[in-house]
Short mmCIF file of C-alpha atoms in Angstrom, two decimals:
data_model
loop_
_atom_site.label_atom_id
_atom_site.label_comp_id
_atom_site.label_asym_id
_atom_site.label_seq_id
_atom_site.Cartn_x
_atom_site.Cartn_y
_atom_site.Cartn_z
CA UNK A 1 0.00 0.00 0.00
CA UNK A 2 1.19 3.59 -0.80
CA UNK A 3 2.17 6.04 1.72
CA UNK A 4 1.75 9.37 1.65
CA UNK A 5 3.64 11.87 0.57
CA UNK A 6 1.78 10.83 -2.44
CA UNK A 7 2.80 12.49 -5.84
CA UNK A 8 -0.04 13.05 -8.16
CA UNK A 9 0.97 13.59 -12.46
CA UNK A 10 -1.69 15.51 -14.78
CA UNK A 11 -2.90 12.54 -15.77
CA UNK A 12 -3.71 11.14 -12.44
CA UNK A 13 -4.98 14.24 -11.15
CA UNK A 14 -7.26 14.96 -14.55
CA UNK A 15 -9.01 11.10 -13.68
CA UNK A 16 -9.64 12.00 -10.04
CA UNK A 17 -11.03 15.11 -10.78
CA UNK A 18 -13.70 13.36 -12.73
CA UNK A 19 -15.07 12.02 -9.68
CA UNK A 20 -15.21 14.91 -8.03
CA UNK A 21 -18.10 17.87 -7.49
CA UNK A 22 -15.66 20.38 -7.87
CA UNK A 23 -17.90 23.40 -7.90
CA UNK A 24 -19.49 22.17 -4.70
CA UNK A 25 -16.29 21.72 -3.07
CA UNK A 26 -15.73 25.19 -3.86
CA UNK A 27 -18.58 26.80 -3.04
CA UNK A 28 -18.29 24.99 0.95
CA UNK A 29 -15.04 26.71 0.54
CA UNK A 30 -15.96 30.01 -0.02
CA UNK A 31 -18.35 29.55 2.73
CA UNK A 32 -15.44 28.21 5.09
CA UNK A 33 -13.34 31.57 4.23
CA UNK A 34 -16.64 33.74 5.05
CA UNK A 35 -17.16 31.87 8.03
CA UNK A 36 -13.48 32.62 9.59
CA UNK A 37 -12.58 28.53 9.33
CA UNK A 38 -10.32 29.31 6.72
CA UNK A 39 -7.05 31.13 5.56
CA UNK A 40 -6.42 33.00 2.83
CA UNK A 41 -2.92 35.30 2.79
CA UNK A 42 -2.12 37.43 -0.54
CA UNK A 43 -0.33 35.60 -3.11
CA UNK A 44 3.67 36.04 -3.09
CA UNK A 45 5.14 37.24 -5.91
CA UNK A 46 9.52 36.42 -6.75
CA UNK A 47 10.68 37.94 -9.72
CA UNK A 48 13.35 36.75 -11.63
CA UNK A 49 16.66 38.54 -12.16
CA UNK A 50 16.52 40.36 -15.44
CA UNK A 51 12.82 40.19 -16.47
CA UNK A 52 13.40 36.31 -17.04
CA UNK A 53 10.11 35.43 -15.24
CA UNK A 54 9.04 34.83 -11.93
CA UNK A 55 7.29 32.46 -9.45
CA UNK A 56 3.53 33.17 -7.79
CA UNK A 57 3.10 31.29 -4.87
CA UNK A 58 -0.45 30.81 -3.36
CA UNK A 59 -1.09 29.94 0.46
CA UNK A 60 -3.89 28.71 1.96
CA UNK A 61 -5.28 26.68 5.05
CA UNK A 62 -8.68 24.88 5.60
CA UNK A 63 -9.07 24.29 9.07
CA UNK A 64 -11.85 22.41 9.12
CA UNK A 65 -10.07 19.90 7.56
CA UNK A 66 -6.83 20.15 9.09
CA UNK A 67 -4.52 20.82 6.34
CA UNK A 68 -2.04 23.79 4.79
CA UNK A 69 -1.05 23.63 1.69
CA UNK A 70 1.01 26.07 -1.03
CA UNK A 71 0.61 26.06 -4.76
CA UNK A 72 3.59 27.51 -6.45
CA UNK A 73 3.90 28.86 -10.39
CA UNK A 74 6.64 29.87 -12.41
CA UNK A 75 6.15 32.11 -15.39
CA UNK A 76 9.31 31.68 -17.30
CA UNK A 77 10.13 33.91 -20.22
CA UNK A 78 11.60 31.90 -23.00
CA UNK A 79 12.42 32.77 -27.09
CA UNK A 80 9.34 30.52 -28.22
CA UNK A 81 6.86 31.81 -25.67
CA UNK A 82 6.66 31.70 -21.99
CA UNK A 83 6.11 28.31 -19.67
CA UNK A 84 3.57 28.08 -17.11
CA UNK A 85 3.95 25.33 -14.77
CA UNK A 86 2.23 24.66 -10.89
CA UNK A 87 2.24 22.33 -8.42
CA UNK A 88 0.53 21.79 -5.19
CA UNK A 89 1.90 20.69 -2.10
CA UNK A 90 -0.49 19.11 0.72
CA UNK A 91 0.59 19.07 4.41
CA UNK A 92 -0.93 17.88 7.68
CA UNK A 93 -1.41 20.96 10.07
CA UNK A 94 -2.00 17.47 12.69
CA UNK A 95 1.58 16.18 12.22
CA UNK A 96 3.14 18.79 10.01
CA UNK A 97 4.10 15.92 7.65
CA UNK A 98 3.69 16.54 3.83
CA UNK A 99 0.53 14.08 2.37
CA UNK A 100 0.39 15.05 -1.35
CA UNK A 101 2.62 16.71 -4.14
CA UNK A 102 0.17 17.10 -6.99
CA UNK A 103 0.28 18.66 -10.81
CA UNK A 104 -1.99 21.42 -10.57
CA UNK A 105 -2.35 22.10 -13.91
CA UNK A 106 -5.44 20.17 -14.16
CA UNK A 107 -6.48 21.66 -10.51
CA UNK A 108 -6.00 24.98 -11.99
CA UNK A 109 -7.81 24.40 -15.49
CA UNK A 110 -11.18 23.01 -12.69
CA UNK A 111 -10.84 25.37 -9.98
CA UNK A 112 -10.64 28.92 -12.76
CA UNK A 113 -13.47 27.53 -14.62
CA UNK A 114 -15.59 26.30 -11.73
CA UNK A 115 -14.98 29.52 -9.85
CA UNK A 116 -16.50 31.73 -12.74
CA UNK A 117 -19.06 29.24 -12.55
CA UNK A 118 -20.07 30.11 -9.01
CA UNK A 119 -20.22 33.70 -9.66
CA UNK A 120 -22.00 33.13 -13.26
CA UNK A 121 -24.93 31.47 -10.63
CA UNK A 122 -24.69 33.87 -8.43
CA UNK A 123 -24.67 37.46 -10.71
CA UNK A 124 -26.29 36.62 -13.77
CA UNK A 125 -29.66 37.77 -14.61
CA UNK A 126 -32.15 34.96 -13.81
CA UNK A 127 -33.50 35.46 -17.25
CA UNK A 128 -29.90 35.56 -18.94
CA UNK A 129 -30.06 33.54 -22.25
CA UNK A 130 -26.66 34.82 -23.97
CA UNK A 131 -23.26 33.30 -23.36
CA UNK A 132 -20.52 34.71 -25.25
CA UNK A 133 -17.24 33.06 -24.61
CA UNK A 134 -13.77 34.97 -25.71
CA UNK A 135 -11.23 32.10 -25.76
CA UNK A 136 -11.30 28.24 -27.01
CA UNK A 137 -8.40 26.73 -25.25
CA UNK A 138 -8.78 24.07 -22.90
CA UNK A 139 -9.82 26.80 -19.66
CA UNK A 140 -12.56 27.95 -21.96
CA UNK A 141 -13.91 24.33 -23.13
CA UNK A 142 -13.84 23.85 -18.77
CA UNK A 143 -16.02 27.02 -18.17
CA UNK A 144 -18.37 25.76 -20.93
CA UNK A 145 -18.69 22.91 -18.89
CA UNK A 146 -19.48 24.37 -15.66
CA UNK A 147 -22.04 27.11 -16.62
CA UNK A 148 -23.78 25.17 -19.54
CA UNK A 149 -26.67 24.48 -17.37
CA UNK A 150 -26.56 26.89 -14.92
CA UNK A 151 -29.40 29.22 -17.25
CA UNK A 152 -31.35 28.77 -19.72
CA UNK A 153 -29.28 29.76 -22.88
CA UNK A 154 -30.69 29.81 -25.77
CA UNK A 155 -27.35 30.64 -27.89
CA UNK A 156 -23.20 29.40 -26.53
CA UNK A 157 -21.21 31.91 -29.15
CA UNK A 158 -17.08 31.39 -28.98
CA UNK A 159 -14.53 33.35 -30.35
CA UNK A 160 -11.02 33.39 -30.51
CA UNK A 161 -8.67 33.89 -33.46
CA UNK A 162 -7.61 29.60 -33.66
CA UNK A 163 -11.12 28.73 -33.23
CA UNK A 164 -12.16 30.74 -36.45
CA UNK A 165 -9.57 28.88 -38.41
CA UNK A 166 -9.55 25.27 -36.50
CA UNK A 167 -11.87 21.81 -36.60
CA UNK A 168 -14.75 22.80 -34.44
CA UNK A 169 -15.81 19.11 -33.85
CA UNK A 170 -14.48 19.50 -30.40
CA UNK A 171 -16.05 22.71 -29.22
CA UNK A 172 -19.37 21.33 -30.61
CA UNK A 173 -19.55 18.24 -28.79
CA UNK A 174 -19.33 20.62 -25.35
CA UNK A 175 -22.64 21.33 -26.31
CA UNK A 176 -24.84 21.51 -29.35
CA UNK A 177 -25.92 25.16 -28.46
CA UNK A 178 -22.67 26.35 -29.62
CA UNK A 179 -21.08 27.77 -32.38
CA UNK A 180 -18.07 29.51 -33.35
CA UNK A 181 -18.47 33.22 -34.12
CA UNK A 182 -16.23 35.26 -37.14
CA UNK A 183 -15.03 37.90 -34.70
CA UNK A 184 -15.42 39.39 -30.95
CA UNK A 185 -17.51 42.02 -31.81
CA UNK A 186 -19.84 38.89 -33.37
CA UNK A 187 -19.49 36.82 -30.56
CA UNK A 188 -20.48 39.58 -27.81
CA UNK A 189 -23.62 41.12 -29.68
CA UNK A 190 -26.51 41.26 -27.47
CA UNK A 191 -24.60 38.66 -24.70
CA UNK A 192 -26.43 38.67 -21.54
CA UNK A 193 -23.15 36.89 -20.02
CA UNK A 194 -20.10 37.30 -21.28
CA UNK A 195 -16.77 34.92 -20.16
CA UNK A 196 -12.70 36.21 -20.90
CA UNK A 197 -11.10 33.30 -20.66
CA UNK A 198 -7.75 34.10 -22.18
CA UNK A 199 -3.67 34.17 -21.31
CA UNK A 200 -3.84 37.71 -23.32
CA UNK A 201 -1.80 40.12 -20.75
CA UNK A 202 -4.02 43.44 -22.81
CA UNK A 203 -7.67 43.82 -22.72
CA UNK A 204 -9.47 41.75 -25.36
CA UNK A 205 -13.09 43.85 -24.76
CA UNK A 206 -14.10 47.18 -23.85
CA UNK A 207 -17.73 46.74 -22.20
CA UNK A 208 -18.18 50.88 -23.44
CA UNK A 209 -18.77 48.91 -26.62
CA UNK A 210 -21.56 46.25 -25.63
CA UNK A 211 -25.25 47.07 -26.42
CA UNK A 212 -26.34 46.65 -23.28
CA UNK A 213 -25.18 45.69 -19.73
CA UNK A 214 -23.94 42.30 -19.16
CA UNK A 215 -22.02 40.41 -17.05
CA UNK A 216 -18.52 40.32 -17.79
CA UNK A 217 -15.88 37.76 -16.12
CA UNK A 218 -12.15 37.69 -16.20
CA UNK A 219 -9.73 35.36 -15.06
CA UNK A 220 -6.37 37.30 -17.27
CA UNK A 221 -3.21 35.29 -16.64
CA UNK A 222 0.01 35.52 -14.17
CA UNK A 223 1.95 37.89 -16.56
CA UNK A 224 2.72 41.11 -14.77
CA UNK A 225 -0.23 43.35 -14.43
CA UNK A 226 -2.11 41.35 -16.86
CA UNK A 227 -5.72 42.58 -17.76
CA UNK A 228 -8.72 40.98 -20.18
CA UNK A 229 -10.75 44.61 -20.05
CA UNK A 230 -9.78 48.40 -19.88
CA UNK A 231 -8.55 49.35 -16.78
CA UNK A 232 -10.42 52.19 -16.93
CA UNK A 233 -13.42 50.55 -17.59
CA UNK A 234 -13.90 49.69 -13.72
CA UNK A 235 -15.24 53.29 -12.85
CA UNK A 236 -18.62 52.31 -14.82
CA UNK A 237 -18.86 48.86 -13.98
CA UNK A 238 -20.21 47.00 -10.50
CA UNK A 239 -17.59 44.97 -9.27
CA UNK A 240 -17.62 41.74 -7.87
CA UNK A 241 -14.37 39.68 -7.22
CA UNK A 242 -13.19 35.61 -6.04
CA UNK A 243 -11.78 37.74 -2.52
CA UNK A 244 -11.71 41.15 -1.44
CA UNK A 245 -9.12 40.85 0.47
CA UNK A 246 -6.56 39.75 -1.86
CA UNK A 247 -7.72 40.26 -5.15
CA UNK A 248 -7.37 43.87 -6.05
CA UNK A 249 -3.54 44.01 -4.87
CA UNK A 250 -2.78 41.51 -7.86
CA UNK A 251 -5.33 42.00 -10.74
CA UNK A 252 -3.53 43.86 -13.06
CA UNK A 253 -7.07 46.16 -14.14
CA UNK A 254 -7.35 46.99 -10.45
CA UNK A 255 -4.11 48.39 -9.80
CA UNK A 256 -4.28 50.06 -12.80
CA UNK A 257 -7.84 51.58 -11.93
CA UNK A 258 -6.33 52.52 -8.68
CA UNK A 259 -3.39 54.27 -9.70
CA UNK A 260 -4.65 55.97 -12.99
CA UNK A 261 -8.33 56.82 -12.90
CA UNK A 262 -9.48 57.23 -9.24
CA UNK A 263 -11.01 53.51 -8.79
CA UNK A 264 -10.47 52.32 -5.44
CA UNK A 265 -10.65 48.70 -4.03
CA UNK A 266 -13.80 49.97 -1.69
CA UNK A 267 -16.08 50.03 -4.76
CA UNK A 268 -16.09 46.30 -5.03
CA UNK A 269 -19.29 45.36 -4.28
CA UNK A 270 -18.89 41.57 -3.02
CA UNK A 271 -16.37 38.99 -3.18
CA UNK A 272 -17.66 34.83 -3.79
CA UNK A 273 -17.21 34.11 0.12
CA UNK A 274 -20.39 37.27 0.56
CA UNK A 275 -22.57 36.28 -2.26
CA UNK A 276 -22.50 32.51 -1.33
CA UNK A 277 -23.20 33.69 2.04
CA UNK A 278 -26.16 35.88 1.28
CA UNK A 279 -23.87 38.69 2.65
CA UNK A 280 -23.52 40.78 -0.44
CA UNK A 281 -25.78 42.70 -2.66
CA UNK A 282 -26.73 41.34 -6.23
CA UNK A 283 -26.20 43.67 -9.26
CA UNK A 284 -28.89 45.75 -10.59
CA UNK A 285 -28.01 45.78 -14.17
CA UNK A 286 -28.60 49.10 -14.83
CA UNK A 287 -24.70 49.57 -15.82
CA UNK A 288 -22.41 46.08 -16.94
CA UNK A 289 -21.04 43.93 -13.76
CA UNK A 290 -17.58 42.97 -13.60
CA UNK A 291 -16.18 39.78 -11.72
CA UNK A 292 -12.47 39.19 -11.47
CA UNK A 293 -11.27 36.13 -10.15
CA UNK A 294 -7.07 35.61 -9.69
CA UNK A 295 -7.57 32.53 -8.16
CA UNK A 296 -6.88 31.68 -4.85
CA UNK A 297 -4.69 29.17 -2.96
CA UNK A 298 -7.27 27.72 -1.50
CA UNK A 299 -8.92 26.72 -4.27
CA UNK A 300 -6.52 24.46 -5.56
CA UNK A 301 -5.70 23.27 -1.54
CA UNK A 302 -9.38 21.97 -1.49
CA UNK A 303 -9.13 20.37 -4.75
CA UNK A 304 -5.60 18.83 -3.71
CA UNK A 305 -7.44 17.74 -0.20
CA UNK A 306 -10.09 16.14 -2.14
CA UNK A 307 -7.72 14.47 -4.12
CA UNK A 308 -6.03 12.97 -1.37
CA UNK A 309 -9.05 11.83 0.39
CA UNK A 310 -9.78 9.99 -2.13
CA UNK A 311 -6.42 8.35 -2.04
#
């Protein structure tokens, strides 16, 4: 029989993950972090000599179930394009002994697109029937996943540039509902809900374009200061976030906002842990909401825990 420390590969970690309820496991998390029975610090940042990349680590601790656990990232700048990497360590806060060392690139993929999820259920209009999705890549194929039944949408549009010129067998068999629009601008018309689920480090939509207000979710990715929407843009939007507490010192819009056009992290409306507490106000839709998730720790520590218990 296997011992822990055990050490998980993507492969093992993407077939264990299929067993799990991973937006439910993340939803009693949030609730845990509301309730004060768990831990979220802000995310550490290294940098690299030179501009040659850097590491994001991401601490967390779920006392209710007794463990601590860090997830750690590199962003490494190379001539071909830059490699993203993470893994996940699991320790006992009973015996201070490590239990699991997992790839959390399959953890990560879940938890991002299960997260948007939560806050897809919990800010969009009830009678939402548009989802727009900016992105094709495997996160976006995930958040299809997750919010595909969470309303009653008529039309799934997704755009990115690859997906215009690639097979689309794949993307349709997420669900027949969808279909692969020419351009952005095609993609967003009319969206009730839209979801940015790109590595772009620039914005990829300016909601001062949309027809009307919409829900608009970002997830960005670990480049420095990296931002799916205008940074601007905030001052016009209601903002929602994944956690107040640690999310606006590292989304690259916010600190923008904050520094350049008199945004300040106060105006954020309600983080996951309030609205899936019934602690936060939902959005009136009389202007476009904005929900920015970073992605926490924690949310790759409960996967990881769940992973383990299973083992």
């Amino acid at each position: 029989m296997l011992t822990p420390p055990f050490v998980i590969d993507q492969t093992q970690a993407r077939q264990h993950l299929d067993r799990l309820d991973v937006p439910q496991i993340l939803r009693a998390l949030f609730r845990d972090l509301a309730a004060g029975h768990a831990v979220q610090p802000a995310q550490q940042l290294v940098a690299f000599p030179h501009g040659a990349g850097d590491f994001i680590n991401y601490l967390g601790v779920l006392a209710n179930e007794g463990v601590y656990g860090v997830k750690t990232s590199p962003y490494i700048v190379r001539e071909q394009g830059p490699l993203v990497t993470a893994w996940t360590l699991l320790m006992s806060m009973h015996t201070g002994q490590p239990l699991l060392l997992c790839d959390a690139a399959e953890l990560t993929t879940a938890r991002t697109a299960a997260t948007t999820a939560l806050a897809v259920d919990a800010l969009a209009a009830p009678q939402a029937q548009r989802l727009a999705i900016i992105g094709s890549g495997k996160v976006a194929q995930a958040h299809v996943q997750y919010v595909k039944n969470l309303r009653d949408w008529q039309s799934i549009r997704v755009f990115s540039p690859s997906a215009v010129t690639a097979n689309h067998d794949t993307l349709h068999c997420l669900d027949p509902r969808l279909s692969v629009a020419a351009s952005c601008e095609a993609a967003v018309d009319d969206a009730d809900v839209i979801l940015l689920c790109t590595s772009s480090a620039g914005p990829v939509l300016d909601p001062a374009r949309l027809s009307k207000p919409a829900l608009i979710t970002s997830i960005s990715t670990n480049a420095p200061r990296a931002h799916e929407v205008p940074p601007h843009s905030l001052t016009n939007m209601q903002v929602f976030c994944d956690y107040r507490q640690t999310t606006p010192a590292a989304a690259g819009e916010m600190l923008i906002a904050a520094e350049q056009h008199g945004w300040h992290p106060r105006m954020v409306l309600g983080d996951l842990p309030e609205l899936l507490s019934d602690l936060a106000p939902r959005p009136t839709y009389d202007r476009h909401v904005f929900f920015r998730s970073i992605g926490l720790g924690l949310e790759d520590i409960a996967l990881a825990n769940a992973l383990w218990r299973q083992l």
